Structure formats: C-alpha cells, structure tokens
CSV table of C-alpha atoms in Angstrom, one decimal:
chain,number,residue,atom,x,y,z
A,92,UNK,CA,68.7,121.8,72.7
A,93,UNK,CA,70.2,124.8,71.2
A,94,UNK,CA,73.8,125.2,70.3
A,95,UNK,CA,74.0,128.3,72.7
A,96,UNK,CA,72.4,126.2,75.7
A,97,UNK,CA,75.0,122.9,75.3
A,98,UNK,CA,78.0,125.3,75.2
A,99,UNK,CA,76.7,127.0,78.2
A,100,UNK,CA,76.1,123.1,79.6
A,101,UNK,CA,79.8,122.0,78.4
A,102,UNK,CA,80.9,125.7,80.1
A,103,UNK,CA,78.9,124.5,83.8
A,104,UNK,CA,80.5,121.0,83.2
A,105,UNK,CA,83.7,122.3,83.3
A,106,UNK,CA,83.7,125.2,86.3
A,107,UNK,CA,82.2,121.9,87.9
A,108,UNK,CA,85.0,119.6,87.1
A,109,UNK,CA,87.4,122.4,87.8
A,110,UNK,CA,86.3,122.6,91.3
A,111,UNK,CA,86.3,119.1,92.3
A,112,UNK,CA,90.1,118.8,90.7
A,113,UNK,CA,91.2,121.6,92.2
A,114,UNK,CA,89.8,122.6,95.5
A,115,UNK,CA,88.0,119.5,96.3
A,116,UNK,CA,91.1,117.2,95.6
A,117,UNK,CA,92.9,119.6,97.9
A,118,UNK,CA,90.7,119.3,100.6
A,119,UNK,CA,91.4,115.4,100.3
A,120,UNK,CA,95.1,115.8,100.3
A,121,UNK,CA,95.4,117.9,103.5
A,122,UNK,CA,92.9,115.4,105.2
A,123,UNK,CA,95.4,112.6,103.3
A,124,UNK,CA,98.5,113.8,104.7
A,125,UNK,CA,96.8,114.3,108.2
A,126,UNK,CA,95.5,110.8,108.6
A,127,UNK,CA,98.8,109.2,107.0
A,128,UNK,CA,101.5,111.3,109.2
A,129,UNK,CA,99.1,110.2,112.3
A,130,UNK,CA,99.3,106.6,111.3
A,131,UNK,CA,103.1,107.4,111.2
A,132,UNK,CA,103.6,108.4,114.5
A,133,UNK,CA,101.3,106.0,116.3
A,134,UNK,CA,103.0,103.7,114.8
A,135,UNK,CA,106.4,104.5,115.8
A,136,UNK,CA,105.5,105.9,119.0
A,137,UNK,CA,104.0,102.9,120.7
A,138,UNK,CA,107.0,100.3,121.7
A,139,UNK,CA,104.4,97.3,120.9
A,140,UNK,CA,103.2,98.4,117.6
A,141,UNK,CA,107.2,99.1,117.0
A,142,UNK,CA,108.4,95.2,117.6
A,143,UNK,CA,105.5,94.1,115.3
A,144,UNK,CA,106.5,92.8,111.8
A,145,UNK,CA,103.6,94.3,110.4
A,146,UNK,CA,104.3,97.8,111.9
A,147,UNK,CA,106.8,98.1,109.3
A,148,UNK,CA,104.4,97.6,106.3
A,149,UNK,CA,102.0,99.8,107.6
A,150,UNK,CA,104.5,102.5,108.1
A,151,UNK,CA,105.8,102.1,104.5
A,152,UNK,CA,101.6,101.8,103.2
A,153,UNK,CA,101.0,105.3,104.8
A,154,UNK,CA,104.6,107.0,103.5
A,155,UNK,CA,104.1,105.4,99.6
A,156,UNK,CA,100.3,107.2,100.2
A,157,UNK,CA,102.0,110.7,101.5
A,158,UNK,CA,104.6,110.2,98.0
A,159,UNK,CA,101.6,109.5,96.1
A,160,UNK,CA,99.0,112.5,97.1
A,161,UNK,CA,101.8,115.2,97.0
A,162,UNK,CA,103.6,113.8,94.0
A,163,UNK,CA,100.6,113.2,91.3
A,164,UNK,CA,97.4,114.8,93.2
A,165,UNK,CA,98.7,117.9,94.7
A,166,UNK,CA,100.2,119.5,90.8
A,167,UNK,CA,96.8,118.7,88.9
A,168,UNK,CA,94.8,120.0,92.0
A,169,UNK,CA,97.2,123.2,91.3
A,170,UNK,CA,96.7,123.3,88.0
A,171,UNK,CA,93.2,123.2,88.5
A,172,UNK,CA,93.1,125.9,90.7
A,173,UNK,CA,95.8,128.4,89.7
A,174,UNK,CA,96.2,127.3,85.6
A,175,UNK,CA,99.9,126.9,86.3
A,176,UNK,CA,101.0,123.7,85.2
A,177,UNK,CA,104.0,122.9,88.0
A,178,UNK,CA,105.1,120.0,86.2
A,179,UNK,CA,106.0,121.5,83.0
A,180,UNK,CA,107.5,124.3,84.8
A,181,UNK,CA,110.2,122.3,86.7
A,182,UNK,CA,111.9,119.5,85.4
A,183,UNK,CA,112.8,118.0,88.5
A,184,UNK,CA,109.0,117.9,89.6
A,185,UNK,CA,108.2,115.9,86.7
A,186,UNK,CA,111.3,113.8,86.5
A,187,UNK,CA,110.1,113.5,90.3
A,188,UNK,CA,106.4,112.6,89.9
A,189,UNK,CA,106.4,110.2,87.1
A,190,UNK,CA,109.8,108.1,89.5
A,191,UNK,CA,108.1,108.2,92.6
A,192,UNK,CA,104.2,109.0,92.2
A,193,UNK,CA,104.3,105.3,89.9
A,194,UNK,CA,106.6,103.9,92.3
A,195,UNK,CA,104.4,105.1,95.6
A,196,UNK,CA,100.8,104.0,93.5
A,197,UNK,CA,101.9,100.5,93.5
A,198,UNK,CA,103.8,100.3,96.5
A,199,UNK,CA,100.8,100.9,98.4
A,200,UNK,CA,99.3,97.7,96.8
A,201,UNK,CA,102.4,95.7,97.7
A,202,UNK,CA,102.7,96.9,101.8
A,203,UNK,CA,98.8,96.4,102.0
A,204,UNK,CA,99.2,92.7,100.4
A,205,UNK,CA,102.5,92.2,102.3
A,206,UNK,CA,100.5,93.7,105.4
A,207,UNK,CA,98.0,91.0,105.1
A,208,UNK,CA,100.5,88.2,104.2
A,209,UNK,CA,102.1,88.6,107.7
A,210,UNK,CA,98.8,88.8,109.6
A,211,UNK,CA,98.0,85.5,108.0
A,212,UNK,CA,101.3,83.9,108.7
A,213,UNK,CA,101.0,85.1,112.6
A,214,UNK,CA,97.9,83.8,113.1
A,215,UNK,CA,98.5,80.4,111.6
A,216,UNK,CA,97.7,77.2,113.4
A,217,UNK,CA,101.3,76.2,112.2
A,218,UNK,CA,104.6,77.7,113.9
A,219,UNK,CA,106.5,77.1,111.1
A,220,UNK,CA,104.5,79.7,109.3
A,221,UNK,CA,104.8,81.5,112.5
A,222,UNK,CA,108.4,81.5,112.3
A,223,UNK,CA,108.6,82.7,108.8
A,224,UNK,CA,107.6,86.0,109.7
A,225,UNK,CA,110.0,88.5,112.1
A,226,UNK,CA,111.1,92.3,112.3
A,227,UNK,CA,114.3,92.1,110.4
A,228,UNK,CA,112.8,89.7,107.9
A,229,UNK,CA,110.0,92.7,107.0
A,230,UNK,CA,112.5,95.3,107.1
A,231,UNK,CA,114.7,92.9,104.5
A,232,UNK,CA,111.3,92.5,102.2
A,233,UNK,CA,110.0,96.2,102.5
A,234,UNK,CA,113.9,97.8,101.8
A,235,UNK,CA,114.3,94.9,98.4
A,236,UNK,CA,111.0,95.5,97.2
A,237,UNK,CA,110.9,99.3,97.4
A,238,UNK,CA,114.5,98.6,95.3
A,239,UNK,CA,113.0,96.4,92.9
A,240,UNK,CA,110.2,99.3,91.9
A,241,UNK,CA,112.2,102.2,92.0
A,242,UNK,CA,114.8,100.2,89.3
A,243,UNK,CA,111.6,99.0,87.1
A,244,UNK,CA,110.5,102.9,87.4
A,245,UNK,CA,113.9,105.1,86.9
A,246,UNK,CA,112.7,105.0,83.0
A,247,UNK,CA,110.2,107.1,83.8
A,248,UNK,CA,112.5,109.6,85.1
A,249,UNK,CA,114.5,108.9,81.8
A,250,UNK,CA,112.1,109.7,79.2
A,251,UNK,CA,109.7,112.0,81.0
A,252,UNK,CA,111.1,115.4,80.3
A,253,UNK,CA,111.3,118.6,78.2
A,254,UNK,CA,108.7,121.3,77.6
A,255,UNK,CA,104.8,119.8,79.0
A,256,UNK,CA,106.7,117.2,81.0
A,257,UNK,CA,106.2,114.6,77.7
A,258,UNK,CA,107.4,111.6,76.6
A,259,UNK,CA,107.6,110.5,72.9
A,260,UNK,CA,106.6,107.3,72.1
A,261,UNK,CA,109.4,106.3,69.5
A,262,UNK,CA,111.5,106.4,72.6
A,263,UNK,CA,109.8,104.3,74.8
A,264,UNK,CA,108.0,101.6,73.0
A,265,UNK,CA,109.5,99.0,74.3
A,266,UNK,CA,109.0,100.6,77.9
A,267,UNK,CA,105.7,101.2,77.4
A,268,UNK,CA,104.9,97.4,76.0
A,269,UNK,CA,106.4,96.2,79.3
A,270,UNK,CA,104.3,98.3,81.5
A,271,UNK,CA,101.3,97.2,79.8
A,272,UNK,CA,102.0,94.1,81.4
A,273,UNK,CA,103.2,95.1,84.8
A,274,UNK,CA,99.8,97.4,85.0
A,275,UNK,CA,98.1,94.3,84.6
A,276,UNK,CA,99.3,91.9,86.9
A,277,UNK,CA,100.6,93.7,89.6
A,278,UNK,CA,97.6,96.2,90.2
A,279,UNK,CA,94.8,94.1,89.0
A,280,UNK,CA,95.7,90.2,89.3
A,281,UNK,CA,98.7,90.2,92.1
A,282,UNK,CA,96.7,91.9,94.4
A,283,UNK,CA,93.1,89.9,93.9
A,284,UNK,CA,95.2,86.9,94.1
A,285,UNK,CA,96.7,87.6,97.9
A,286,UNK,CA,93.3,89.6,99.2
C-alpha cells in the first residue's frame, strides 16, 4: 500500500468515526432521553408502580441515565459534529460534566443493583427479608447513596477546569490513585458480585 492510499484510508477512517460520534451518537441520545422520560412518567403516573419500593430505584436508574447522555455524550457528539468543543468553552459545563456525568455513570450501576436487591428481598420465602424492604426505607438508601457519590465526586468539579477543561496530574495524584480503586470495585466487582 502506497503512502498516498493509507492517508486517504486514515482520511475515510476518520469522516467514518466522525459520523458515528457525532450524528449517530445523537440519534442515540434523542431516542435515550425519549425512552428514559417515558419510563419516568409511567412510573410516577400509575398509583401501583408509585407505592412500590422499587419504583423509586427505577425512577432514579432512568434520571442518572438522562444526567449521563446529556452531560458526557451530548458535548463530544457536538464536537463531533460542529468542531466546537462546549466543554472548554464554558467552565460550568465542564465543572458540570466531569461532577455529574461520573456521578450519573455509576449511579446507574448502583439503582440497577439496588433494583434487583429489592426484587430479591420481596420475593423471598422469608418475611423477615420481606420486611426489610419498604418505600421510605428506598427513598432513605437512594437520597444517602446519591450523597455519598456526589461527595466522593465534587473533586472532579475541583480540579477539572481552565482552558481544554484539564486537569494536571501534580494536583490530583492522590485523587487519581483513589479512583483507580473505586473504578475497580464499584463498576467491575460490586456489581458482578450482586447480579
């Protein structure tokens, strides 16, 4: 292969790449935020689903997925598409998507694992385990584990800032060591472990 034919390959890739982040990802975040703000209302509408302690986690799974398409997917789909980058050209976007597009990324782990945990404890054999789960019990969990998160994650508002919405690793190491960790149990072993 010629060097003229592998930069026109490495030119194709890219217009190909392009379109998928920009208008394809778009596509996927109206058809997202559709499917999410129906789940929303279904589930607050009905008076059954309402009393239900899982309604709750499944309301807070489909509002953590809204925060996560239009806070991280929605600026690189627009800066594949227009070349603007949004993030570097506000500071409270990116202050605002590296806080709450972390925070909603793992929060949609935790309501789907809480999610399941109630199921289970409902439809145990035991009525103790029965007992355990009720409305103001899930609305106590969901409110101090969203708290919990959006403490671990303020740093990220913190050090994410200035021209190119960067963050220099002298200032964070520590940070950075400790999220390491967090990466690895709560997205890959925490949520193995309860599914």
């Amino acid at each position: 292969m010629s060097n003229a034919a592998e930069k026109d390959e490495i030119l194709r890739l890219q217009s190909i790449a392009k379109f998928l982040d920009g208008y394809v990802i778009l596509a996927l975040i109206v058809i997202g935020t559709i499917g999410n703000v129906t789940n929303i209302i279904v589930f607050l509408r009905h008076r059954s689903l309402r009393r239900m302690s899982n309604c709750i986690f499944l309301i807070m799974f489909s509002i953590s997925n809204l925060t996560s398409l239009w806070s991280s997917r929605f600026p690189r789909s627009i800066l594949a598409i227009t070349s603007i980058d949004v993030l570097a050209a506000s500071i409270f976007y990116c202050k605002f998507r590296w806080l709450f597009g972390r925070w909603s990324f793992y929060m949609s782990y935790i309501y789907l694992c809480l999610s399941c945990i109630d199921r289970y404890l409902n439809t145990s054999r035991h009525e103790t385990f029965r007992r355990l789960v009720s409305f103001k019990r899930a609305v106590f969990v969901t409110v101090l584990i969203s708290l919990i998160y959006f403490i671990i994650f303020v740093p990220d508002a913190v050090y994410y800032s200035g021209y190119e919405c960067t963050a220099s690793s002298s200032d964070r190491a520590i940070y950075q060591r400790f999220i390491n960790y967090f990466n690895l149990v709560m997205c890959s072993t925490v949520p193995m472990v309860i599914l």
